[in-house]
Amino acid sequence: DPNSEWVCRSLTFDHHWKICDLFAVNGTNPPHFLTEYLDRDYLEYLQVNPSSDVHLTQYSTVSGAGNKEPIYLTASQNTEITETKYGSDSFSDYQLVHQKLANKSGEKLCRNEDVTRYAMISNYERLNSATDVHFVKSESLEECARACDQDEMFTCTSVIHRTKECELSVSRATHKSSDDFIFKENSTYLEKFCFSASLAEATEKLWPTILDHILVGHVMEVVDADSLIECMTACLQAEQRFSFMCRSAMWYPNDKDQNCLLNTENRETHPNVFVAEDQGVRMFYFEIPRTRNKKEISDAFRDDPVEDDYTQWSLCNSSNVQYRYLKCKDQTDVRKCPQQTKLCKRSNFQFRILT
């Protein structure tokens, strides 16, 4: 397919199971390396013209796979490639891979009318980093995000920034496991999300996100969110749906419902109540930084709801019930405080049958 966005640079063939695995990277180029694997062959794609002298790379079997340091092997030789005929077709008629068309970018992950925003987790990397990656040089986090938006090699969905390098990946963290991330000083994990321009246009590109921390006492609304982007969207829509500006939120990926807690404040405005969540509980605290100046932000928050002893009543759920929580002082998670529920009000209509 000449319109394919996939770039195949190498492959492995399993002779036992007859399976061919395609890769977007070369296993002989650092940081990737080859290891010994029984009944498997490793090949790299090289496009050449018939009857031309080309430079080939020969791959030796890697022994000592248990060594701590990866072993990179390259032994080169010059070989002449001759044209092989298959009926009326020549080798040159077969193109196994296609480069992505010019001017296409990873922004294709989103709709044309969308904008990208990135959850930014400082001093962390993905524990199980994917092999489908592409490296670019970059001095800043903003440049890394821009490279992910514009990458033409594949559709970038996440980035790891290390000093002067960006590792772009087509995959992202799963969020639910406590083993998703590993502490790595001076590294930053960025994850791409797509929002409609009208919803997120007044926000900055990078949204600070902190693992397993909670802001106590400022939850105004509790909603259901199946994913991190749903919780982010709920925070963006809070002014329209719940009549307050959401400055930050907490999302609990392993809870099925009532797992997105929307705050009227953030760790900058109330640092004394920003604390670690209970040990072993995976959750995400994130902030939505606004691009408006201080006066505009002050005006926007002037009519924030008066502080109440309870969170606001939730929207009606599938059981036709609304709920709210007491903002108790002895719990960091407001959902562990006493809960009130009530049936949703129904509109009563009187019908007359005309005869």
XYZ file of C-alpha atoms in Angstrom:
355
model
C 0.000 0.000 0.000
C 1.794 3.196 -1.138
C -0.240 5.220 1.382
C 0.953 3.157 4.325
C 2.222 5.057 7.356
C 4.189 2.046 8.561
C 7.924 1.859 7.907
C 9.394 -1.641 8.139
C 13.149 -1.665 8.711
C 13.724 -5.211 9.932
C 12.004 -8.516 10.646
C 12.405 -11.806 12.470
C 11.135 -15.151 11.194
C 10.229 -17.984 13.569
C 10.857 -21.270 11.720
C 8.954 -23.320 14.292
C 5.708 -21.334 14.393
C 6.080 -19.847 10.902
C 5.561 -16.321 12.225
C 7.083 -13.171 10.781
C 7.411 -10.124 13.078
C 7.990 -6.694 11.515
C 9.841 -3.862 13.280
C 10.152 -0.123 12.726
C 13.747 -0.149 14.043
C 17.025 -1.873 13.180
C 18.163 -4.305 15.838
C 21.827 -3.545 15.145
C 21.560 0.175 15.879
C 21.948 1.346 19.513
C 20.114 1.332 21.835
C 18.696 -1.831 20.251
C 20.711 -5.053 20.109
C 20.432 -8.667 18.945
C 20.337 -11.713 21.195
C 20.488 -15.415 20.435
C 17.095 -17.045 19.884
C 16.663 -20.642 18.735
C 14.996 -21.221 15.329
C 14.755 -17.522 14.478
C 16.379 -15.458 11.741
C 16.839 -11.701 11.772
C 16.779 -9.702 8.508
C 17.029 -6.035 7.587
C 15.377 -4.516 4.539
C 17.691 -2.934 1.983
C 16.250 -1.413 -1.183
C 18.736 -1.525 -4.081
C 18.725 -1.146 -7.819
C 19.487 -4.214 -9.951
C 23.146 -4.952 -10.774
C 24.490 -2.373 -8.340
C 27.271 -2.544 -5.800
C 25.837 -2.120 -2.331
C 27.117 -2.206 1.208
C 25.524 -5.019 3.187
C 25.693 -5.793 6.873
C 26.125 -9.369 8.051
C 24.762 -10.288 11.473
C 26.534 -12.779 13.707
C 24.885 -14.823 16.419
C 25.058 -13.085 19.767
C 26.290 -15.273 22.599
C 26.178 -14.483 26.292
C 22.656 -13.065 26.217
C 22.709 -12.811 29.981
C 25.404 -10.126 30.013
C 24.460 -6.892 31.713
C 25.547 -4.746 28.785
C 24.005 -5.183 25.309
C 26.316 -6.424 22.571
C 26.249 -4.681 19.207
C 27.640 -6.709 16.317
C 28.257 -5.472 12.788
C 30.495 -7.165 10.250
C 30.314 -5.659 6.782
C 31.167 -6.907 3.349
C 30.655 -5.651 -0.206
C 28.408 -7.840 -2.285
C 27.081 -7.421 -5.795
C 23.345 -7.820 -6.136
C 22.158 -9.169 -9.468
C 18.666 -8.892 -10.828
C 16.540 -11.995 -10.335
C 13.700 -12.629 -12.766
C 10.374 -14.066 -11.664
C 8.415 -14.558 -14.873
C 7.958 -11.108 -16.363
C 8.502 -9.304 -13.023
C 11.878 -8.202 -11.677
C 13.065 -7.706 -8.123
C 12.913 -3.952 -8.653
C 9.131 -4.185 -9.102
C 8.665 -5.273 -5.486
C 8.790 -2.643 -2.785
C 8.366 -4.214 0.626
C 7.972 -0.961 2.534
C 6.979 2.616 1.843
C 8.071 5.783 3.555
C 5.282 7.868 5.002
C 4.164 10.535 2.563
C 5.668 13.987 3.003
C 3.856 16.528 5.144
C 1.901 13.865 7.000
C 2.443 13.983 10.746
C 1.542 12.268 14.000
C -1.141 14.926 14.428
C -3.230 12.553 12.297
C -3.956 10.734 15.555
C -6.360 13.605 16.181
C -9.049 15.136 14.030
C -8.166 18.189 11.968
C -10.124 20.439 14.313
C -8.436 19.013 17.436
C -5.445 20.262 19.408
C -2.932 18.135 21.287
C -2.165 18.393 24.986
C 0.338 16.349 26.994
C 0.201 14.881 30.487
C 3.673 15.630 31.890
C 5.040 13.275 34.570
C 8.430 14.537 35.767
C 11.217 12.226 36.962
C 9.489 9.119 35.630
C 9.780 6.808 32.642
C 7.685 3.904 31.461
C 9.007 0.754 33.088
C 8.368 -1.457 30.078
C 9.489 0.838 27.315
C 8.212 -0.159 23.895
C 10.428 -1.240 20.989
C 8.419 0.802 18.475
C 10.362 4.006 19.105
C 12.127 6.779 17.220
C 14.856 9.033 18.668
C 15.295 12.732 17.959
C 17.537 15.380 19.491
C 15.745 18.003 21.538
C 16.688 20.564 24.172
C 13.294 21.031 25.847
C 10.011 19.354 26.686
C 8.185 21.704 24.340
C 10.433 20.606 21.469
C 9.745 16.962 22.340
C 5.996 17.578 22.210
C 6.371 19.380 18.900
C 8.434 16.491 17.512
C 5.707 14.046 18.580
C 3.055 16.170 16.856
C 5.032 16.446 13.630
C 6.781 13.083 13.453
C 6.575 11.560 9.972
C 7.919 8.107 10.793
C 4.862 6.862 12.681
C 1.920 8.076 14.742
C 3.487 9.237 17.998
C 1.379 8.922 21.174
C 3.966 9.309 23.952
C 7.460 10.664 24.565
C 10.276 10.204 27.065
C 12.555 13.236 27.361
C 16.103 12.632 28.599
C 18.461 15.638 28.799
C 18.920 16.396 25.072
C 17.029 13.472 23.555
C 13.414 12.516 22.893
C 12.219 8.926 22.600
C 9.009 8.959 20.532
C 6.703 5.948 20.741
C 3.504 4.765 19.061
C 2.282 3.244 22.349
C 1.544 4.625 25.800
C 1.296 3.537 29.430
C -1.661 1.395 30.500
C -2.278 3.551 33.630
C -3.857 0.863 35.816
C -0.745 -0.899 37.089
C 1.555 0.477 39.774
C 4.409 -1.001 37.745
C 3.760 1.203 34.694
C 6.334 3.781 35.721
C 9.802 3.779 37.247
C 11.469 6.712 38.990
C 14.180 8.193 36.778
C 15.643 11.531 37.784
C 15.968 14.081 34.973
C 13.593 12.105 32.731
C 10.053 13.174 31.878
C 7.214 11.110 30.435
C 4.787 12.902 28.096
C 1.527 11.356 26.908
C -0.471 12.847 24.046
C -4.216 13.530 24.189
C -6.566 15.054 21.612
C -9.177 17.677 22.487
C -11.461 19.877 20.432
C -9.873 23.275 19.901
C -12.865 25.093 21.373
C -12.558 23.101 24.605
C -8.802 23.305 25.213
C -7.650 26.389 23.305
C -7.189 28.473 26.486
C -4.850 25.905 28.064
C -1.114 25.348 27.862
C 0.469 22.489 25.902
C 1.899 20.580 28.889
C -0.276 19.608 31.866
C 1.640 18.783 35.082
C 0.674 15.307 36.268
C 1.794 13.669 39.522
C 1.430 10.019 40.441
C -0.275 8.937 43.663
C -0.830 12.384 45.231
C -4.076 14.050 46.216
C -5.337 17.559 46.990
C -7.377 17.386 50.200
C -10.553 19.330 50.884
C -11.248 21.042 47.563
C -13.263 18.485 45.596
C -16.344 20.140 44.141
C -17.653 17.370 41.887
C -17.215 13.590 41.565
C -17.907 11.974 38.177
C -17.348 8.679 36.370
C -14.416 8.399 33.953
C -13.302 5.241 32.162
C -10.012 6.804 31.071
C -7.625 9.616 31.911
C -8.786 11.665 28.930
C -12.417 11.373 30.102
C -11.443 12.820 33.475
C -9.486 15.584 31.745
C -12.491 16.356 29.559
C -14.760 16.499 32.609
C -12.407 19.044 34.181
C -12.418 21.143 31.007
C -16.222 21.024 30.859
C -16.790 21.758 34.563
C -17.515 25.455 34.045
C -20.254 24.661 31.546
C -21.683 21.544 33.222
C -21.240 22.309 36.927
C -20.790 26.107 37.055
C -17.259 26.136 38.475
C -13.744 26.336 37.049
C -11.814 23.091 37.493
C -8.157 23.807 38.300
C -7.061 20.226 38.953
C -8.424 16.707 39.278
C -7.653 13.220 40.576
C -8.348 10.075 38.573
C -8.419 6.550 40.042
C -8.046 4.115 37.103
C -8.851 0.972 39.088
C -12.198 2.236 40.411
C -15.168 1.553 38.150
C -17.228 4.640 39.005
C -17.091 7.902 40.983
C -13.373 7.833 40.157
C -12.765 11.338 38.766
C -12.611 14.055 41.436
C -12.701 17.661 40.209
C -11.048 20.386 42.314
C -11.597 24.123 42.500
C -7.966 24.572 43.631
C -4.551 23.062 42.889
C -1.224 22.356 44.626
C 0.038 25.864 43.788
C -2.849 27.650 45.500
C -2.997 25.207 48.451
C 0.353 23.397 48.761
C -0.212 22.553 52.440
C -3.021 20.093 51.601
C -1.264 18.377 48.696
C -0.233 14.999 50.128
C 0.644 11.460 49.081
C -2.236 9.038 48.579
C -2.439 5.785 50.538
C 0.389 3.416 49.683
C -0.389 0.974 46.886
C -3.232 3.043 45.378
C -2.541 3.970 41.751
C -4.001 7.355 40.876
C -3.194 10.425 38.784
C -3.333 14.027 39.939
C -3.254 16.519 37.070
C -3.571 20.258 36.608
C -4.869 22.242 33.661
C -2.739 25.391 33.332
C -4.558 28.259 31.636
C -3.003 30.610 29.099
C -5.003 33.653 30.185
C -3.295 36.438 32.118
C -3.639 36.755 35.888
C -6.453 39.338 35.732
C -8.523 37.181 33.391
C -7.986 34.149 35.623
C -8.923 36.182 38.694
C -12.116 37.360 36.994
C -12.942 33.798 35.952
C -12.643 32.515 39.528
C -14.407 35.489 41.129
C -17.773 33.757 40.953
C -16.566 30.357 42.121
C -19.084 28.574 44.362
C -18.948 29.521 48.035
C -17.092 26.877 50.027
C -19.597 24.330 51.309
C -19.418 21.424 53.729
C -20.392 19.106 50.856
C -19.381 18.542 47.279
C -21.959 19.513 44.681
C -24.709 17.073 43.806
C -23.566 14.827 40.991
C -25.406 14.382 37.734
C -28.047 11.669 37.668
C -26.545 8.235 37.139
C -28.058 5.224 35.375
C -29.983 4.339 38.562
C -31.621 7.786 38.587
C -29.692 8.735 41.722
C -27.591 11.771 42.620
C -24.916 11.774 45.328
C -22.603 14.114 47.183
C -19.934 13.770 49.880
C -19.281 15.499 53.177
C -15.872 17.210 53.111
C -14.716 15.521 56.301
C -11.375 16.386 57.892
C -10.241 12.879 58.861
C -10.016 11.485 55.301
C -7.742 12.495 52.428
C -10.042 10.850 49.857
C -13.425 12.571 49.988
C -15.095 9.383 48.741
C -14.347 7.792 52.122
C -16.392 10.508 53.836
C -20.140 10.147 54.517
C -22.198 10.132 51.326
C -25.673 11.517 50.735
C -27.920 10.297 47.926
C -31.271 11.358 46.535
C -33.520 10.387 43.681
C -33.421 12.623 40.653
C -36.408 14.861 40.173
C -38.713 13.830 37.371
C -40.860 16.210 35.401
C -44.528 15.369 35.824
C -46.696 15.830 32.784
C -50.457 15.545 32.723
C -52.000 14.075 29.612
C -55.621 14.413 28.542
C -57.096 12.048 26.022
C -59.285 13.930 23.612
C -62.352 12.065 22.456
